[in-house]
PDB file of C-alpha atoms in Angstrom:
ATOM      1  CA  UNK A   1     -44.902 -34.724  39.944  1.00 36.00           C
ATOM      2  CA  UNK A   2     -44.604 -34.744  43.691  1.00 37.00           C
ATOM      3  CA  UNK A   3     -41.112 -34.400  45.137  1.00 43.00           C
ATOM      4  CA  UNK A   4     -42.131 -36.515  48.166  1.00 43.00           C
ATOM      5  CA  UNK A   5     -40.171 -39.726  48.596  1.00 45.00           C
ATOM      6  CA  UNK A   6     -41.892 -43.062  48.913  1.00 44.00           C
ATOM      7  CA  UNK A   7     -41.877 -44.572  52.468  1.00 45.00           C
ATOM      8  CA  UNK A   8     -40.016 -47.749  51.409  1.00 45.00           C
ATOM      9  CA  UNK A   9     -37.287 -45.584  49.728  1.00 48.00           C
ATOM     10  CA  UNK A  10     -36.763 -43.631  52.936  1.00 49.00           C
ATOM     11  CA  UNK A  11     -36.670 -46.797  54.999  1.00 49.00           C
ATOM     12  CA  UNK A  12     -33.956 -48.311  52.788  1.00 58.00           C
ATOM     13  CA  UNK A  13     -31.670 -45.231  53.126  1.00 64.00           C
ATOM     14  CA  UNK A  14     -29.391 -45.881  56.115  1.00 66.00           C
ATOM     15  CA  UNK A  15     -26.006 -44.372  54.971  1.00 72.00           C
ATOM     16  CA  UNK A  16     -25.142 -40.834  53.768  1.00 73.00           C
ATOM     17  CA  UNK A  17     -24.850 -40.642  50.001  1.00 67.00           C
ATOM     18  CA  UNK A  18     -22.004 -38.109  50.317  1.00 62.00           C
ATOM     19  CA  UNK A  19     -19.730 -39.202  53.187  1.00 70.00           C
ATOM     20  CA  UNK A  20     -21.024 -42.746  53.751  1.00 63.00           C
ATOM     21  CA  UNK A  21     -21.700 -42.159  57.448  1.00 69.00           C
ATOM     22  CA  UNK A  22     -24.591 -43.984  59.058  1.00 72.00           C
ATOM     23  CA  UNK A  23     -27.621 -41.790  59.233  1.00 67.00           C
ATOM     24  CA  UNK A  24     -28.947 -41.060  62.708  1.00 64.00           C
ATOM     25  CA  UNK A  25     -32.393 -41.959  61.540  1.00 64.00           C
ATOM     26  CA  UNK A  26     -33.130 -44.300  58.666  1.00 63.00           C
ATOM     27  CA  UNK A  27     -34.507 -42.276  55.763  1.00 60.00           C
ATOM     28  CA  UNK A  28     -33.206 -38.944  57.172  1.00 64.00           C
ATOM     29  CA  UNK A  29     -33.311 -36.025  54.678  1.00 64.00           C
ATOM     30  CA  UNK A  30     -29.958 -34.558  55.824  1.00 69.00           C
ATOM     31  CA  UNK A  31     -26.755 -36.172  57.068  1.00 72.00           C
ATOM     32  CA  UNK A  32     -25.826 -34.709  60.435  1.00 62.00           C
ATOM     33  CA  UNK A  33     -22.130 -35.439  59.838  1.00 63.00           C
ATOM     34  CA  UNK A  34     -21.567 -33.635  56.474  1.00 70.00           C
ATOM     35  CA  UNK A  35     -24.935 -31.874  56.211  1.00 66.00           C
ATOM     36  CA  UNK A  36     -25.390 -33.242  52.708  1.00 68.00           C
ATOM     37  CA  UNK A  37     -29.002 -33.542  51.546  1.00 67.00           C
ATOM     38  CA  UNK A  38     -30.129 -37.126  51.025  1.00 68.00           C
ATOM     39  CA  UNK A  39     -32.232 -38.559  48.235  1.00 62.00           C
ATOM     40  CA  UNK A  40     -31.120 -35.973  45.670  1.00 66.00           C
ATOM     41  CA  UNK A  41     -28.376 -35.934  43.019  1.00 72.00           C
ATOM     42  CA  UNK A  42     -24.932 -34.432  42.479  1.00 71.00           C
ATOM     43  CA  UNK A  43     -24.491 -31.022  40.867  1.00 74.00           C
ATOM     44  CA  UNK A  44     -23.504 -31.506  37.212  1.00 64.00           C
ATOM     45  CA  UNK A  45     -20.704 -28.929  37.623  1.00 68.00           C
ATOM     46  CA  UNK A  46     -19.179 -29.046  41.120  1.00 72.00           C
ATOM     47  CA  UNK A  47     -20.506 -32.525  42.118  1.00 68.00           C
ATOM     48  CA  UNK A  48     -21.963 -31.294  45.402  1.00 72.00           C
ATOM     49  CA  UNK A  49     -25.045 -33.189  46.548  1.00 69.00           C
ATOM     50  CA  UNK A  50     -28.282 -31.335  45.990  1.00 70.00           C
ATOM     51  CA  UNK A  51     -31.753 -31.799  47.402  1.00 71.00           C
ATOM     52  CA  UNK A  52     -34.080 -33.709  45.139  1.00 69.00           C
ATOM     53  CA  UNK A  53     -35.640 -31.452  42.493  1.00 61.00           C
ATOM     54  CA  UNK A  54     -33.060 -28.646  42.923  1.00 71.00           C
ATOM     55  CA  UNK A  55     -32.925 -26.304  39.916  1.00 62.00           C
ATOM     56  CA  UNK A  56     -29.702 -24.462  40.887  1.00 71.00           C
ATOM     57  CA  UNK A  57     -26.656 -25.544  42.887  1.00 75.00           C
ATOM     58  CA  UNK A  58     -26.396 -23.470  46.058  1.00 69.00           C
ATOM     59  CA  UNK A  59     -22.578 -23.653  45.952  1.00 67.00           C
ATOM     60  CA  UNK A  60     -21.617 -22.923  42.305  1.00 73.00           C
ATOM     61  CA  UNK A  61     -24.984 -21.483  41.225  1.00 65.00           C
ATOM     62  CA  UNK A  62     -24.973 -23.717  38.136  1.00 71.00           C
ATOM     63  CA  UNK A  63     -28.390 -24.528  36.684  1.00 68.00           C
ATOM     64  CA  UNK A  64     -29.297 -28.202  36.821  1.00 67.00           C
ATOM     65  CA  UNK A  65     -31.777 -28.063  33.968  1.00 65.00           C
ATOM     66  CA  UNK A  66     -31.598 -26.684  30.421  1.00 64.00           C
ATOM     67  CA  UNK A  67     -29.143 -26.929  27.537  1.00 72.00           C
ATOM     68  CA  UNK A  68     -25.344 -26.871  27.617  1.00 74.00           C
ATOM     69  CA  UNK A  69     -23.088 -24.223  26.061  1.00 76.00           C
ATOM     70  CA  UNK A  70     -21.877 -25.388  22.633  1.00 70.00           C
ATOM     71  CA  UNK A  71     -18.414 -23.927  23.329  1.00 75.00           C
ATOM     72  CA  UNK A  72     -17.455 -24.906  26.875  1.00 77.00           C
ATOM     73  CA  UNK A  73     -20.248 -27.474  27.518  1.00 70.00           C
ATOM     74  CA  UNK A  74     -21.235 -25.781  30.781  1.00 73.00           C
ATOM     75  CA  UNK A  75     -24.989 -25.822  31.599  1.00 72.00           C
ATOM     76  CA  UNK A  76     -27.012 -22.732  30.726  1.00 69.00           C
ATOM     77  CA  UNK A  77     -29.953 -21.339  32.671  1.00 67.00           C
ATOM     78  CA  UNK A  78     -33.231 -21.689  30.876  1.00 66.00           C
ATOM     79  CA  UNK A  79     -33.685 -18.833  28.392  1.00 65.00           C
ATOM     80  CA  UNK A  80     -30.069 -17.644  28.732  1.00 71.00           C
ATOM     81  CA  UNK A  81     -28.595 -15.868  25.667  1.00 72.00           C
ATOM     82  CA  UNK A  82     -25.006 -15.909  26.865  1.00 75.00           C
ATOM     83  CA  UNK A  83     -22.812 -18.377  28.771  1.00 76.00           C
ATOM     84  CA  UNK A  84     -21.571 -17.096  32.121  1.00 69.00           C
ATOM     85  CA  UNK A  85     -18.519 -19.357  31.979  1.00 72.00           C
ATOM     86  CA  UNK A  86     -16.986 -18.562  28.569  1.00 78.00           C
ATOM     87  CA  UNK A  87     -19.122 -15.458  27.727  1.00 72.00           C
ATOM     88  CA  UNK A  88     -19.995 -16.884  24.281  1.00 73.00           C
ATOM     89  CA  UNK A  89     -23.440 -16.232  22.849  1.00 70.00           C
ATOM     90  CA  UNK A  90     -25.934 -19.054  22.535  1.00 66.00           C
ATOM     91  CA  UNK A  91     -27.090 -17.820  19.109  1.00 64.00           C
ATOM     92  CA  UNK A  92     -24.823 -18.890  16.254  1.00 64.00           C
ATOM     93  CA  UNK A  93     -24.737 -15.489  14.528  1.00 60.00           C
ATOM     94  CA  UNK A  94     -24.159 -13.625  17.795  1.00 66.00           C
ATOM     95  CA  UNK A  95     -21.102 -15.792  18.462  1.00 63.00           C
ATOM     96  CA  UNK A  96     -19.456 -14.134  15.445  1.00 70.00           C
ATOM     97  CA  UNK A  97     -19.666 -10.650  16.998  1.00 71.00           C
ATOM     98  CA  UNK A  98     -16.400 -10.861  19.007  1.00 72.00           C
ATOM     99  CA  UNK A  99     -14.560 -12.196  15.956  1.00 73.00           C
ATOM    100  CA  UNK A 100     -15.946  -9.424  13.729  1.00 78.00           C
ATOM    101  CA  UNK A 101     -15.052  -6.798  16.331  1.00 80.00           C
ATOM    102  CA  UNK A 102     -11.508  -8.121  16.712  1.00 82.00           C
ATOM    103  CA  UNK A 103     -11.114  -8.308  12.916  1.00 86.00           C
ATOM    104  CA  UNK A 104     -12.127  -4.673  12.496  1.00 83.00           C
ATOM    105  CA  UNK A 105      -9.790  -3.694  15.321  1.00 86.00           C
ATOM    106  CA  UNK A 106      -6.941  -5.496  13.564  1.00 88.00           C
ATOM    107  CA  UNK A 107      -7.798  -3.831  10.247  1.00 88.00           C
ATOM    108  CA  UNK A 108      -7.828  -0.372  11.837  1.00 85.00           C
ATOM    109  CA  UNK A 109      -4.487  -1.149  13.465  1.00 87.00           C
ATOM    110  CA  UNK A 110      -3.033  -2.277  10.128  1.00 88.00           C
ATOM    111  CA  UNK A 111      -4.315   0.874   8.395  1.00 87.00           C
ATOM    112  CA  UNK A 112      -2.686   2.989  11.082  1.00 84.00           C
ATOM    113  CA  UNK A 113       0.554   1.031  10.767  1.00 85.00           C
ATOM    114  CA  UNK A 114       0.541   1.313   6.959  1.00 85.00           C
ATOM    115  CA  UNK A 115      -0.064   5.049   7.221  1.00 83.00           C
ATOM    116  CA  UNK A 116       2.991   5.358   9.432  1.00 82.00           C
ATOM    117  CA  UNK A 117       5.081   3.234   7.053  1.00 80.00           C
ATOM    118  CA  UNK A 118       3.904   5.312   4.080  1.00 74.00           C
ATOM    119  CA  UNK A 119       4.905   8.506   5.861  1.00 74.00           C
ATOM    120  CA  UNK A 120       8.366   7.086   6.520  1.00 74.00           C
ATOM    121  CA  UNK A 121       8.730   5.866   2.925  1.00 69.00           C
ATOM    122  CA  UNK A 122       7.663   9.242   1.528  1.00 62.00           C
ATOM    123  CA  UNK A 123      10.125  11.006   3.811  1.00 66.00           C
ATOM    124  CA  UNK A 124      12.996   8.722   2.783  1.00 65.00           C
ATOM    125  CA  UNK A 125      12.000   8.954  -0.899  1.00 57.00           C
ATOM    126  CA  UNK A 126      11.846  12.751  -0.868  1.00 59.00           C
ATOM    127  CA  UNK A 127      14.970  13.101   1.277  1.00 74.00           C
ATOM    128  CA  UNK A 128      17.026  13.195  -1.908  1.00 82.00           C
ATOM    129  CA  UNK A 129      16.241  15.141  -5.072  1.00 85.00           C
ATOM    130  CA  UNK A 130      13.568  13.774  -7.409  1.00 89.00           C
ATOM    131  CA  UNK A 131      13.371  15.536 -10.768  1.00 94.00           C
ATOM    132  CA  UNK A 132      10.834  15.290 -13.583  1.00 95.00           C
ATOM    133  CA  UNK A 133      10.036  17.394 -16.630  1.00 97.00           C
ATOM    134  CA  UNK A 134       7.436  17.934 -19.350  1.00 97.00           C
ATOM    135  CA  UNK A 135       7.766  19.340 -22.866  1.00 97.00           C
ATOM    136  CA  UNK A 136       5.359  22.266 -23.331  1.00 96.00           C
ATOM    137  CA  UNK A 137       6.027  23.631 -26.825  1.00 95.00           C
ATOM    138  CA  UNK A 138       8.502  25.407 -29.125  1.00 95.00           C
ATOM    139  CA  UNK A 139       9.540  28.869 -30.371  1.00 91.00           C
ATOM    140  CA  UNK A 140      10.797  29.593 -33.877  1.00 88.00           C
ATOM    141  CA  UNK A 141      10.458  33.393 -33.883  1.00 85.00           C
ATOM    142  CA  UNK A 142      13.278  34.334 -31.529  1.00 79.00           C
ATOM    143  CA  UNK A 143      15.253  31.163 -32.303  1.00 82.00           C
ATOM    144  CA  UNK A 144      14.781  27.457 -32.767  1.00 89.00           C
ATOM    145  CA  UNK A 145      14.040  26.396 -29.188  1.00 94.00           C
ATOM    146  CA  UNK A 146      12.060  23.761 -27.338  1.00 96.00           C
ATOM    147  CA  UNK A 147      10.265  24.725 -24.120  1.00 96.00           C
ATOM    148  CA  UNK A 148       9.906  22.426 -21.157  1.00 97.00           C
ATOM    149  CA  UNK A 149       9.060  22.667 -17.472  1.00 97.00           C
ATOM    150  CA  UNK A 150      11.228  20.843 -14.898  1.00 97.00           C
ATOM    151  CA  UNK A 151      10.477  20.384 -11.203  1.00 96.00           C
ATOM    152  CA  UNK A 152      12.184  18.817  -8.194  1.00 95.00           C
ATOM    153  CA  UNK A 153      10.020  17.350  -5.392  1.00 90.00           C
ATOM    154  CA  UNK A 154      12.975  16.308  -3.204  1.00 88.00           C
ATOM    155  CA  UNK A 155      14.823  18.093  -0.411  1.00 87.00           C
ATOM    156  CA  UNK A 156      18.113  18.579  -2.290  1.00 90.00           C
ATOM    157  CA  UNK A 157      19.016  20.315  -5.549  1.00 93.00           C
ATOM    158  CA  UNK A 158      19.532  18.481  -8.843  1.00 93.00           C
ATOM    159  CA  UNK A 159      20.920  19.423 -12.254  1.00 94.00           C
ATOM    160  CA  UNK A 160      20.044  18.664 -15.872  1.00 95.00           C
ATOM    161  CA  UNK A 161      23.183  17.515 -17.685  1.00 93.00           C
ATOM    162  CA  UNK A 162      22.601  16.211 -21.220  1.00 95.00           C
ATOM    163  CA  UNK A 163      19.660  16.360 -23.628  1.00 97.00           C
ATOM    164  CA  UNK A 164      18.661  14.075 -26.510  1.00 96.00           C
ATOM    165  CA  UNK A 165      15.711  14.336 -28.882  1.00 96.00           C
ATOM    166  CA  UNK A 166      14.762  10.838 -30.076  1.00 96.00           C
ATOM    167  CA  UNK A 167      12.327  10.241 -32.912  1.00 94.00           C
ATOM    168  CA  UNK A 168      11.764   6.541 -32.119  1.00 88.00           C
ATOM    169  CA  UNK A 169      11.252   5.616 -35.779  1.00 88.00           C
ATOM    170  CA  UNK A 170       8.065   7.657 -35.925  1.00 91.00           C
ATOM    171  CA  UNK A 171       9.728  10.287 -38.148  1.00 93.00           C
ATOM    172  CA  UNK A 172      12.480   9.769 -40.784  1.00 91.00           C
ATOM    173  CA  UNK A 173      14.939  11.937 -38.827  1.00 92.00           C
ATOM    174  CA  UNK A 174      18.076  10.975 -36.934  1.00 92.00           C
ATOM    175  CA  UNK A 175      18.177  11.462 -33.174  1.00 94.00           C
ATOM    176  CA  UNK A 176      19.632  14.832 -32.178  1.00 93.00           C
ATOM    177  CA  UNK A 177      21.714  16.070 -29.266  1.00 94.00           C
ATOM    178  CA  UNK A 178      20.435  19.361 -27.803  1.00 95.00           C
ATOM    179  CA  UNK A 179      21.961  22.006 -25.551  1.00 95.00           C
ATOM    180  CA  UNK A 180      20.678  24.482 -23.009  1.00 95.00           C
ATOM    181  CA  UNK A 181      19.400  27.749 -24.483  1.00 93.00           C
ATOM    182  CA  UNK A 182      21.776  30.742 -24.397  1.00 90.00           C
ATOM    183  CA  UNK A 183      19.843  32.697 -21.761  1.00 92.00           C
ATOM    184  CA  UNK A 184      19.365  29.630 -19.581  1.00 94.00           C
ATOM    185  CA  UNK A 185      23.100  28.916 -19.725  1.00 92.00           C
ATOM    186  CA  UNK A 186      23.804  32.364 -18.308  1.00 92.00           C
ATOM    187  CA  UNK A 187      21.251  31.874 -15.516  1.00 93.00           C
ATOM    188  CA  UNK A 188      22.299  28.267 -14.802  1.00 93.00           C
ATOM    189  CA  UNK A 189      18.650  27.354 -15.182  1.00 94.00           C
ATOM    190  CA  UNK A 190      19.549  23.661 -15.405  1.00 95.00           C
ATOM    191  CA  UNK A 191      20.088  23.576 -11.605  1.00 95.00           C
ATOM    192  CA  UNK A 192      16.690  22.801 -10.052  1.00 95.00           C
ATOM    193  CA  UNK A 193      16.406  23.899  -6.428  1.00 94.00           C
ATOM    194  CA  UNK A 194      14.917  21.614  -3.787  1.00 92.00           C
ATOM    195  CA  UNK A 195      11.133  21.747  -3.975  1.00 91.00           C
ATOM    196  CA  UNK A 196      11.353  24.143  -6.905  1.00 94.00           C
ATOM    197  CA  UNK A 197      10.557  24.289 -10.610  1.00 95.00           C
ATOM    198  CA  UNK A 198      11.958  26.127 -13.627  1.00 95.00           C
ATOM    199  CA  UNK A 199      11.128  26.745 -17.293  1.00 96.00           C
ATOM    200  CA  UNK A 200      13.914  25.429 -19.541  1.00 96.00           C
ATOM    201  CA  UNK A 201      14.735  26.163 -23.185  1.00 96.00           C
ATOM    202  CA  UNK A 202      16.696  23.750 -25.359  1.00 96.00           C
ATOM    203  CA  UNK A 203      18.263  24.421 -28.753  1.00 94.00           C
ATOM    204  CA  UNK A 204      20.324  22.729 -31.441  1.00 92.00           C
ATOM    205  CA  UNK A 205      24.071  23.244 -31.421  1.00 87.00           C
ATOM    206  CA  UNK A 206      25.417  26.159 -33.533  1.00 72.00           C
ATOM    207  CA  UNK A 207      25.111  25.566 -37.292  1.00 69.00           C
ATOM    208  CA  UNK A 208      23.532  22.228 -36.595  1.00 73.00           C
ATOM    209  CA  UNK A 209      20.242  20.938 -37.921  1.00 83.00           C
ATOM    210  CA  UNK A 210      18.054  17.866 -37.884  1.00 88.00           C
ATOM    211  CA  UNK A 211      19.295  15.287 -40.369  1.00 88.00           C
ATOM    212  CA  UNK A 212      17.339  12.856 -42.477  1.00 88.00           C
ATOM    213  CA  UNK A 213      17.744   9.159 -41.966  1.00 86.00           C
ATOM    214  CA  UNK A 214      19.753   7.388 -44.665  1.00 77.00           C
ATOM    215  CA  UNK A 215      16.715   5.704 -46.215  1.00 74.00           C
ATOM    216  CA  UNK A 216      15.078   9.124 -46.749  1.00 69.00           C
ATOM    217  CA  UNK A 217      18.105  11.009 -48.027  1.00 71.00           C
ATOM    218  CA  UNK A 218      17.241  10.548 -51.709  1.00 72.00           C
ATOM    219  CA  UNK A 219      13.728  11.933 -51.347  1.00 77.00           C
ATOM    220  CA  UNK A 220      12.917  15.317 -52.895  1.00 83.00           C
ATOM    221  CA  UNK A 221      13.138  18.138 -50.317  1.00 84.00           C
ATOM    222  CA  UNK A 222       9.551  19.340 -50.850  1.00 88.00           C
ATOM    223  CA  UNK A 223       8.153  15.811 -50.846  1.00 89.00           C
ATOM    224  CA  UNK A 224      10.144  14.995 -47.710  1.00 89.00           C
ATOM    225  CA  UNK A 225       8.849  18.116 -45.956  1.00 89.00           C
ATOM    226  CA  UNK A 226       5.259  17.285 -46.896  1.00 91.00           C
ATOM    227  CA  UNK A 227       5.675  13.683 -45.759  1.00 91.00           C
ATOM    228  CA  UNK A 228       7.156  14.905 -42.476  1.00 91.00           C
ATOM    229  CA  UNK A 229       4.279  17.310 -41.857  1.00 93.00           C
ATOM    230  CA  UNK A 230       1.771  14.574 -42.664  1.00 94.00           C
ATOM    231  CA  UNK A 231       3.296  12.165 -40.137  1.00 93.00           C
ATOM    232  CA  UNK A 232       3.385  14.871 -37.466  1.00 94.00           C
ATOM    233  CA  UNK A 233      -0.296  15.583 -38.107  1.00 93.00           C
ATOM    234  CA  UNK A 234      -1.053  11.896 -37.568  1.00 92.00           C
ATOM    235  CA  UNK A 235       0.047  12.113 -33.916  1.00 91.00           C
ATOM    236  CA  UNK A 236       3.549  10.684 -34.289  1.00 93.00           C
ATOM    237  CA  UNK A 237       5.133  10.245 -30.838  1.00 95.00           C
ATOM    238  CA  UNK A 238       8.736  11.200 -30.029  1.00 96.00           C
ATOM    239  CA  UNK A 239      10.866  11.344 -26.869  1.00 97.00           C
ATOM    240  CA  UNK A 240      12.983  13.905 -25.070  1.00 97.00           C
ATOM    241  CA  UNK A 241      15.607  12.195 -22.917  1.00 97.00           C
ATOM    242  CA  UNK A 242      17.583  14.055 -20.235  1.00 97.00           C
ATOM    243  CA  UNK A 243      20.443  12.888 -18.011  1.00 95.00           C
ATOM    244  CA  UNK A 244      19.592  14.196 -14.536  1.00 94.00           C
ATOM    245  CA  UNK A 245      22.206  14.300 -11.800  1.00 91.00           C
ATOM    246  CA  UNK A 246      20.223  13.607  -8.645  1.00 88.00           C
ATOM    247  CA  UNK A 247      21.633  14.092  -5.151  1.00 84.00           C
ATOM    248  CA  UNK A 248      21.682  10.327  -4.512  1.00 77.00           C
ATOM    249  CA  UNK A 249      23.747   9.509  -7.608  1.00 73.00           C
ATOM    250  CA  UNK A 250      27.016   7.668  -6.765  1.00 65.00           C
ATOM    251  CA  UNK A 251      29.137   9.958  -8.949  1.00 56.00           C
ATOM    252  CA  UNK A 252      29.997  12.336  -6.104  1.00 51.00           C
ATOM    253  CA  UNK A 253      30.674  12.325  -2.387  1.00 51.00           C
ATOM    254  CA  UNK A 254      31.235   9.147  -0.423  1.00 51.00           C
ATOM    255  CA  UNK A 255      29.432   6.953  -2.970  1.00 48.00           C
ATOM    256  CA  UNK A 256      32.115   7.410  -5.645  1.00 52.00           C
ATOM    257  CA  UNK A 257      34.424   5.060  -3.695  1.00 53.00           C
ATOM    258  CA  UNK A 258      32.016   2.122  -3.948  1.00 53.00           C
ATOM    259  CA  UNK A 259      33.006  -0.515  -6.575  1.00 53.00           C
ATOM    260  CA  UNK A 260      29.596  -0.442  -8.268  1.00 48.00           C
ATOM    261  CA  UNK A 261      29.369   3.350  -8.449  1.00 46.00           C
ATOM    262  CA  UNK A 262      30.321   3.202 -12.147  1.00 48.00           C
ATOM    263  CA  UNK A 263      27.136   1.279 -12.922  1.00 47.00           C
ATOM    264  CA  UNK A 264      25.036   4.448 -12.740  1.00 51.00           C
ATOM    265  CA  UNK A 265      26.381   7.996 -12.834  1.00 65.00           C
ATOM    266  CA  UNK A 266      23.015   9.693 -13.276  1.00 77.00           C
ATOM    267  CA  UNK A 267      19.297   9.156 -13.751  1.00 87.00           C
ATOM    268  CA  UNK A 268      17.802   9.105 -17.238  1.00 92.00           C
ATOM    269  CA  UNK A 269      14.432  10.857 -17.335  1.00 94.00           C
ATOM    270  CA  UNK A 270      12.136  10.723 -20.372  1.00 96.00           C
ATOM    271  CA  UNK A 271       9.057  12.496 -21.643  1.00 97.00           C
ATOM    272  CA  UNK A 272       7.078  10.843 -24.447  1.00 96.00           C
ATOM    273  CA  UNK A 273       4.941  13.364 -26.285  1.00 96.00           C
ATOM    274  CA  UNK A 274       3.314  14.044 -29.637  1.00 95.00           C
ATOM    275  CA  UNK A 275       5.594  15.609 -32.249  1.00 95.00           C
ATOM    276  CA  UNK A 276       2.971  18.266 -32.994  1.00 95.00           C
ATOM    277  CA  UNK A 277       3.992  20.029 -29.756  1.00 95.00           C
ATOM    278  CA  UNK A 278       7.250  21.041 -31.463  1.00 95.00           C
ATOM    279  CA  UNK A 279       6.044  20.853 -35.074  1.00 94.00           C
ATOM    280  CA  UNK A 280       7.513  24.220 -36.131  1.00 93.00           C
ATOM    281  CA  UNK A 281      10.851  23.392 -34.528  1.00 94.00           C
ATOM    282  CA  UNK A 282      11.081  20.131 -36.486  1.00 93.00           C
ATOM    283  CA  UNK A 283      10.054  21.657 -39.817  1.00 91.00           C
ATOM    284  CA  UNK A 284      12.216  24.791 -39.495  1.00 88.00           C
ATOM    285  CA  UNK A 285      15.280  22.838 -38.412  1.00 81.00           C
ATOM    286  CA  UNK A 286      15.232  20.918 -41.685  1.00 69.00           C
TER     287      UNK A 286
END
């Protein structure tokens, strides 16, 4: 379509469309007062007057044709993939890219933060002693003894105080109190150094033995022994319980003055294991 203006349209234009001044010549294309082009339209962005048929605004460079950005509603040049005003993509799936990138950045930041928190928690957790143990077997040749391995992953020493063998109803035997083996008493093996481990032997008290429960006391000795061996063979589970004096226990130092320090004087550590690990100890101690 021709951009030329009809003669009667030019003749009817006597005032500037921008400043309202009288045109020097009726139908003039440019106002000599404000230099605004006549016969065109205003820019859709900055409202400056444009020559008729203008595709871009010479002042703000905004395109006068094409679609608008779905985010900021600013006009887009024809074929544009990205808005120059708000930098959002024209394509719906491309508009998700900044959000995905920021999400991953946040996740990486959170992982880094959690790693730092974990390091601090591990340090604070291991600052004091932290003792565990595991029953490993028995010995009935050199004496009735139970073997176990104890280790301390903390940064301060701990000590094993009291020992109890609990049969948890799995065997018809009363719970027994144990003591540290003779050699381990001489070596003070119950004190576990920071970051260290030690083999420990436990034994029954002198002239002591494992006692039957009351409901099994009338059973014949041979029959009782056979019944005991049968239950051990069927994977009966028992428990060794040890009172461990950790370095953060309130029974010593400053913590003993706190009112609630009597609530816990030590940690109670347990190892649940199959009775067959100390089968000979149980049968010989009868």
